[in-house]
XYZ file of C-alpha atoms in Angstrom:
418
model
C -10.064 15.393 -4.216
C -7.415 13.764 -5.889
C -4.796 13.814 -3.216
C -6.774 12.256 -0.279
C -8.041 9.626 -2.210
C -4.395 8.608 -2.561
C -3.622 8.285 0.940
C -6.320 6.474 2.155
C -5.320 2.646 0.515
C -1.858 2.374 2.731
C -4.425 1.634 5.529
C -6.350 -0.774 3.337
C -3.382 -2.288 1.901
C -1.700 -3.705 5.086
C -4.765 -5.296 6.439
C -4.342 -7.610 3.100
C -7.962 -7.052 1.734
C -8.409 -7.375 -1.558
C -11.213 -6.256 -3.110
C -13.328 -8.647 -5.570
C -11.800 -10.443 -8.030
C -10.877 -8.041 -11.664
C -10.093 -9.565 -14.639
C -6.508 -8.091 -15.573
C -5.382 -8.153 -18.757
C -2.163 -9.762 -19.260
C 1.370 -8.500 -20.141
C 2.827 -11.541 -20.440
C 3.734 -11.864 -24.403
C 2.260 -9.378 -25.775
C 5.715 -7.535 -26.555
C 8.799 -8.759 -28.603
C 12.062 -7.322 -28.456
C 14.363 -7.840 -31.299
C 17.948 -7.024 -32.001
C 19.772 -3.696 -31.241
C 16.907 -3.998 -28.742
C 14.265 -2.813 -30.423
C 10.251 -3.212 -29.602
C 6.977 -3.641 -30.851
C 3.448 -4.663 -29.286
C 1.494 -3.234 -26.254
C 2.981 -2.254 -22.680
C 0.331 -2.205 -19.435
C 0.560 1.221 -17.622
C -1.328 1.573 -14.715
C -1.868 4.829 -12.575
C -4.214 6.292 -10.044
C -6.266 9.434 -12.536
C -9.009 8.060 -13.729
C -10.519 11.744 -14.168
C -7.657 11.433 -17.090
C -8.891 10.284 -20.376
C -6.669 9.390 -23.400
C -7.230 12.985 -24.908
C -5.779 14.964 -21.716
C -2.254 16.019 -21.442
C -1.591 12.973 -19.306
C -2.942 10.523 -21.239
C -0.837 11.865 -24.424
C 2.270 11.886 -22.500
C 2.049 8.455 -21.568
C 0.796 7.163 -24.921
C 4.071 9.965 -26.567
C 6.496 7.455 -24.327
C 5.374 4.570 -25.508
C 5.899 5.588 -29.127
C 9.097 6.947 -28.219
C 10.069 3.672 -27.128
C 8.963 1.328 -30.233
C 5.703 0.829 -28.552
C 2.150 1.093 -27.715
C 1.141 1.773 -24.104
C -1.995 0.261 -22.627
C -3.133 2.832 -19.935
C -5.326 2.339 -17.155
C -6.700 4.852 -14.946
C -8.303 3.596 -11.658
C -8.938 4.790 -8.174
C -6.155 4.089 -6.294
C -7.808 1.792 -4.103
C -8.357 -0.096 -6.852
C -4.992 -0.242 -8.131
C -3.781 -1.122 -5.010
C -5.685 -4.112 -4.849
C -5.373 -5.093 -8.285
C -1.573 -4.422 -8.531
C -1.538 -7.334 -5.314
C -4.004 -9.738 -7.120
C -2.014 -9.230 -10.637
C 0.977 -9.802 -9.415
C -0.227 -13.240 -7.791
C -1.547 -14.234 -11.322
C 1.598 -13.397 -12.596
C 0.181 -10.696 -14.785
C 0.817 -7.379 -13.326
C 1.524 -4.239 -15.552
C 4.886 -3.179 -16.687
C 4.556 0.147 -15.351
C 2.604 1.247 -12.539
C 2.274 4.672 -10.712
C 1.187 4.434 -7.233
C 1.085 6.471 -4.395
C 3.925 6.911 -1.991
C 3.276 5.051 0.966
C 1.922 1.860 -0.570
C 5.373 1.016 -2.550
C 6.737 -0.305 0.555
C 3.425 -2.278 1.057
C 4.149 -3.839 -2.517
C 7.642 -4.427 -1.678
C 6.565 -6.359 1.478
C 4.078 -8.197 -1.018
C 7.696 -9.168 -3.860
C 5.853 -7.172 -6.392
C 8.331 -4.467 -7.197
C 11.901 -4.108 -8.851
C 14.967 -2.220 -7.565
C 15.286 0.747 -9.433
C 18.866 0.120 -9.545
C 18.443 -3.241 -10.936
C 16.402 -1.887 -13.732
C 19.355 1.102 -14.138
C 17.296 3.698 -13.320
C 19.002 6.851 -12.433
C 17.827 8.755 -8.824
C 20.848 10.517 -7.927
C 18.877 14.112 -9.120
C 16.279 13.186 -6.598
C 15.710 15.083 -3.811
C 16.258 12.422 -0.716
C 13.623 13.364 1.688
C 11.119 12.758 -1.644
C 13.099 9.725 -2.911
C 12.317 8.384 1.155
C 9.594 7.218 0.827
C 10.043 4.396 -1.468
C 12.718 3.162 0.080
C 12.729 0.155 1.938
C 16.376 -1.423 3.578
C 18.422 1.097 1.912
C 16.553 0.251 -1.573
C 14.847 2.192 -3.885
C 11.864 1.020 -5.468
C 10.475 3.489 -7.764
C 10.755 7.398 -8.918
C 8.325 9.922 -7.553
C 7.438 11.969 -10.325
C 6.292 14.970 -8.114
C 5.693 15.728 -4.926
C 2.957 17.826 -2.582
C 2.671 18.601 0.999
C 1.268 21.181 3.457
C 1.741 24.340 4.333
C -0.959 27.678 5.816
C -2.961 29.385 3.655
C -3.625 32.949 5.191
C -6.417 35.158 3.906
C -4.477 38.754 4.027
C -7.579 40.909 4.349
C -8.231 39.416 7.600
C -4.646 39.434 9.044
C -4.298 43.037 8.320
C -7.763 43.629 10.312
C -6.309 41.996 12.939
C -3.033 43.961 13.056
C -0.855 40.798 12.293
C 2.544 40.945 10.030
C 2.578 37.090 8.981
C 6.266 37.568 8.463
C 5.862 37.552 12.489
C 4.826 34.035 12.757
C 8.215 32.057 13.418
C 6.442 29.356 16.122
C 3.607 28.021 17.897
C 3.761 30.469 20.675
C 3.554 33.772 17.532
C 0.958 31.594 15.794
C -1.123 31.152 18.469
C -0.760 34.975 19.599
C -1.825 35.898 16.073
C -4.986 33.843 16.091
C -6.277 35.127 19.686
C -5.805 38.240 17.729
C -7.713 37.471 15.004
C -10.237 36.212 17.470
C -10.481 39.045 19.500
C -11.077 40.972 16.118
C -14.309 39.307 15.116
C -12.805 36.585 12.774
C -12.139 33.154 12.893
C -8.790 31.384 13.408
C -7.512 28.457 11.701
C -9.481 25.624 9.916
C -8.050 21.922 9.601
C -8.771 18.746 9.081
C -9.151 16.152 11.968
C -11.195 13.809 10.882
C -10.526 9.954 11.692
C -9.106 8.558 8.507
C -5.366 9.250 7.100
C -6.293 12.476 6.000
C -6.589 13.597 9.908
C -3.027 12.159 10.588
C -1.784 13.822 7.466
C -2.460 17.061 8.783
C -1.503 16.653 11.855
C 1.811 15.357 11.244
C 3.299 18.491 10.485
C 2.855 19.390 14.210
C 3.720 16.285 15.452
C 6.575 16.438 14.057
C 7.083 20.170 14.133
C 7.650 19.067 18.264
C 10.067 16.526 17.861
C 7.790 13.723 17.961
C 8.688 10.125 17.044
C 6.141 8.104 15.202
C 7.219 4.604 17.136
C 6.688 6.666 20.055
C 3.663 8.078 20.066
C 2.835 9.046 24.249
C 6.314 10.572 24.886
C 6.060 14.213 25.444
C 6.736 15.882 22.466
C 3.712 14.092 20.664
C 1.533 14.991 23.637
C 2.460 18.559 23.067
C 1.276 18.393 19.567
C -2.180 17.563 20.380
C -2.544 19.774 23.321
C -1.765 22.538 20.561
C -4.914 21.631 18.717
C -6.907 20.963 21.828
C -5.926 24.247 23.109
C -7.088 25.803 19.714
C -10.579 23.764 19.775
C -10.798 24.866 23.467
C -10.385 28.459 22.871
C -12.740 29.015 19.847
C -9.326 29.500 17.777
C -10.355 26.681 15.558
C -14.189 25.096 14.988
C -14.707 22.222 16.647
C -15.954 20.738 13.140
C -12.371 19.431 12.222
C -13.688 16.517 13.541
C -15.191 15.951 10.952
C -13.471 18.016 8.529
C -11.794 16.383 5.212
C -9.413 18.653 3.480
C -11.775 19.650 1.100
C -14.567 20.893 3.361
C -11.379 22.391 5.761
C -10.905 24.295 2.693
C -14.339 25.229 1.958
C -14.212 26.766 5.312
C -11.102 28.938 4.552
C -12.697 29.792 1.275
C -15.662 31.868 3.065
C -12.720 34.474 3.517
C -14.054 34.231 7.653
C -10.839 32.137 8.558
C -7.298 33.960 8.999
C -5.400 30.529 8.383
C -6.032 27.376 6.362
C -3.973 24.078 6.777
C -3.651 22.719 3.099
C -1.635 21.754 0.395
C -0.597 22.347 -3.399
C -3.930 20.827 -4.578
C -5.633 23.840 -3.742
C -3.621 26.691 -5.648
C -6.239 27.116 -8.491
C -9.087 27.345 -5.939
C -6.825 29.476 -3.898
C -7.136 31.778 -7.230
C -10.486 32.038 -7.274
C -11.333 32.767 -3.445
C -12.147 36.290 -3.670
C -9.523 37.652 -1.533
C -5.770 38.424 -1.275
C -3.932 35.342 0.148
C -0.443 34.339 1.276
C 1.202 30.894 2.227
C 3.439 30.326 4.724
C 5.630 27.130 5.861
C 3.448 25.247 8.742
C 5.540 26.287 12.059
C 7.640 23.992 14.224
C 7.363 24.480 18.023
C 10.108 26.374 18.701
C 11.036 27.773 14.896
C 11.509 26.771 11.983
C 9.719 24.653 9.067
C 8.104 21.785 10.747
C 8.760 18.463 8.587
C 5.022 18.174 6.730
C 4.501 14.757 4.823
C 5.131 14.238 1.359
C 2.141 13.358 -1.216
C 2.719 12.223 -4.562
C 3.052 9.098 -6.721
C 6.221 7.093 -7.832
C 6.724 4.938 -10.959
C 7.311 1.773 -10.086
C 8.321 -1.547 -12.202
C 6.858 -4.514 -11.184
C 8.177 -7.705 -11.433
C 7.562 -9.504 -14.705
C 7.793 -12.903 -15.499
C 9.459 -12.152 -18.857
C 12.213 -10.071 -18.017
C 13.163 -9.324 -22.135
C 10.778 -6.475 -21.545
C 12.363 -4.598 -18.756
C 14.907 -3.140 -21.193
C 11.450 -1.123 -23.019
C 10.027 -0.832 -19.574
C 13.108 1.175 -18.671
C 12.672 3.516 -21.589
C 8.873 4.534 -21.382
C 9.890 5.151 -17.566
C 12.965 7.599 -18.314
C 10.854 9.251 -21.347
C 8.374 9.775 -17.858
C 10.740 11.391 -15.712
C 12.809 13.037 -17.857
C 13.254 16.723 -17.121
C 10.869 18.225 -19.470
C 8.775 16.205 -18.644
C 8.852 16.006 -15.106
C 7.868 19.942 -15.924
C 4.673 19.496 -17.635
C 3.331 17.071 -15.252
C 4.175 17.852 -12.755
C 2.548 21.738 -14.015
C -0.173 19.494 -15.182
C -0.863 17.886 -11.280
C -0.075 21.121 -9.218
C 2.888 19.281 -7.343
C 6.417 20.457 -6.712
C 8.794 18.703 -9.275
C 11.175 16.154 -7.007
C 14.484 17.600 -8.698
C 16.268 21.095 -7.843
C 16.328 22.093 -11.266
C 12.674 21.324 -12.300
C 11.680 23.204 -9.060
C 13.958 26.223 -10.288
C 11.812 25.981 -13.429
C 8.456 26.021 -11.972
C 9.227 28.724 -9.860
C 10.081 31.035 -12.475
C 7.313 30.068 -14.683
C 4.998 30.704 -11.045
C 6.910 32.601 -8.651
C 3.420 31.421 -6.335
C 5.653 27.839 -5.827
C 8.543 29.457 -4.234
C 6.671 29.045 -0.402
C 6.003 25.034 -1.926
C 8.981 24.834 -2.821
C 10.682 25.290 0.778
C 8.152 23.648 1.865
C 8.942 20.161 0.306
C 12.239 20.672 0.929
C 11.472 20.462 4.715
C 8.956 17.297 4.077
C 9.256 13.956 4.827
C 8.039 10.222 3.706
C 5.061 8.836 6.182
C 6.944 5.385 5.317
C 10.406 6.814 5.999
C 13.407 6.041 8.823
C 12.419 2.058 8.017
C 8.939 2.370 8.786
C 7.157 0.936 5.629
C 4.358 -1.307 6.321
C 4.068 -0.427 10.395
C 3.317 3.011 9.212
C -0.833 2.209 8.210
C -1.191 0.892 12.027
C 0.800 3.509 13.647
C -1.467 6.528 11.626
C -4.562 4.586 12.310
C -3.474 4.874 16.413
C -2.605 8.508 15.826
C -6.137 9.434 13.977
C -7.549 7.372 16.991
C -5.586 9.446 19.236
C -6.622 13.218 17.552
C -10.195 12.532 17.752
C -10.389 10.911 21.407
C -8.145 14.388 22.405
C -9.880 16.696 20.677
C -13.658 15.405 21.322
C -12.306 15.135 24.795
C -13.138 11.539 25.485
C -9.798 11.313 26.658
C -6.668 14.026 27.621
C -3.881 14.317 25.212
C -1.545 12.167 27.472
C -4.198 9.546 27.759
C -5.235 9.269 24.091
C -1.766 9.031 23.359
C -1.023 6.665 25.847
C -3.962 4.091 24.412
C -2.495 4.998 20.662
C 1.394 3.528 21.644
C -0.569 0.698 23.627
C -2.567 -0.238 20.624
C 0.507 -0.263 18.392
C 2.514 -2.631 20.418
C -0.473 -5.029 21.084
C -0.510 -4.991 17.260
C 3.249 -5.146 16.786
C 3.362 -7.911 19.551
């Protein structure tokens, strides 16, 4: 699945691994700009959809900016893992691409490395950017790139078995109504709630929203409010509310799961609309619960164009224009249609909505998210998720009790820290 390949390089990033050495073509030259600043020759592009080829919507948008601009665009679709790790190498060869899509939390992993511009250096306008999107590439008060889109999480809810059960879902407002509903819909011959738990980024992905949803504070992971989080999900495991396979579940087999039409609730994001289509039953979405009301703050998914530094800085003024043909409202639309995420700008969303009125629920939804890399984070967050994921599996296998697995996750971070 596209989305959780994505988040897994932050973690490979900051342990400065490079994979083996690519040959990358270069940038350098291969442009001229003339007077009135006009443009010919070839632009790098480089973005994380490989399963994009030159003849899919994508790929023609990208190549459509590039002739809008004077130019032809050089695209390059890799798995982000591999982008990661070549946009590091490249940019130590002094060769990286003039445009480059990555995903969220590794821009401030790239800043860290001197690889990326300031979008205000470059002139590039953010004010129509949501802020809690716009988050998480920034790094001291800087941006560094433009999401183009954004995803998160929210509950899938299979209707036919809520209604069995004798549950309004308009009745869910907490943890405390959630949790009611599911011993319901346990007590009704049905299963609860599927999620994924499994030890990589994916597990602290979805677990964030309740982690957060308590109050809890990612550079403090053993204070009480993060402890309550994971005694939620223990007490689900515990009761036979949810399987004890989110251990090992990914997203996509969590979702498989849902998709048997057994489960009353599914923890998952925009990604899985179209197979949310073709389920077989009636579903609903709902915004994941905070603890005592409310949204709960879910993490934001999604890529951001980014400019990285070139040695020839004539071509930043071209650069500048393939990247605002890119965002531009229209289309910001069709991609963002294209890629099932929520558009980062109020009136793009508006748009969606009333082409899909399905978005609306995504809509709050990202509204209520947050950057993994935000509140000056950045490059702690990889070590800090890998302690959490530690945490969630030691809890829920119970190796360890909430308290102490998050006790040994904030130790672990300040050995690392220290």
């Amino acid at each position: 699945m596209r989305h959780l390949r994505r988040t897994l390089v932050a973690a490979v990033l900051a342990t400065g691994t490079l994979a083996s050495a690519v040959a990358c073509s270069s940038s350098g030259g291969s442009a001229t700009t003339g007077s009135g600043g006009s443009a010919k020759g070839t632009y790098t592009f480089w973005d994380p959809y490989p399963q994009f080829d030159a003849s899919s919507d994508w790929g023609k948008r990208v190549a459509a900016c590039g002739t809008q601009a004077g130019v032809t665009v050089k695209r390059t679709g890799m798995d982000t893992t591999d982008l990661g790790n070549k946009a590091l190498l490249a940019a130590q060869q002094g060769n990286a691409p003039d445009v480059m899509l990555v995903d969220n939390p590794v821009v401030s992993t790239l800043v860290q490395a001197g690889i990326l511009n300031k979008t205000s250096d470059l002139g590039l306008d953010t004010s129509s950017i949501q802020q809690n999107i716009l988050g998480a590439g920034v790094v001291d008060g800087a941006s560094y790139g433009v999401p183009i889109g954004a995803n998160t999480l929210a509950l899938y809810y299979n209707k036919n078995v809520l209604k069995a059960a004798g549950v309004d879902p308009a009745g869910i407002k907490d943890w405390a109504s959630l949790t009611a509903a599911l011993q319901k819909v346990k007590a009704a011959g049905k299963k609860g709630i599927t999620f994924s738990a499994i030890g990589t980024e994916e597990g602290s992905f979805q677990f964030l929203p309740w982690f957060w949803g308590a109050g809890g504070d990612l550079t403090k992971l053993n204070d009480a409010k993060g402890v309550a989080a994971l005694s939620l999900w223990k007490g689900w495991v515990d009761q036979g509310l949810a399987p004890n396979d989110v251990l090992q579940n990914t997203q996509t087999t969590s979702w498989q799961e849902f998709a048997t039409g057994q489960y009353a609730f599914g923890e998952n994001g925009t990604w899985q609309l179209g197979n949310a289509a073709k389920a077989g039953f009636p579903y609903g979405i709902i915004n994941i619960p905070g603890q005592n009301g409310g949204s709960a703050p879910a993490p934001t998914g999604g890529e951001f164009v980014t400019v990285p530094i070139q040695q020839d800085k004539s071509r930043y003024g071209v650069t500048k224009k393939i990247v605002d043909c890119l965002i531009s409202p229209t289309n910001l639309l069709a991609t963002d249609n294209t890629l099932s995420y929520v558009a980062p700008t109020g009136t793009v969303q508006q748009q969606q909505v009333q082409q899909n009125p399905a978005l609306q629920p995504w809509v709050s939804a990202v509204a209520a998210a947050r950057g993994r890399t935000s509140n000056g984070l950045g490059t702690k967050y990889p070590v800090i998720s890998e302690q959490l994921w530690t945490a969630v599996q030691a809890g829920l296998s119970g190796g360890k009790s909430a308290q102490a697995a998050m006790d040994a996750a904030q130790q672990a971070v300040a050995n690392h820290q220290g």
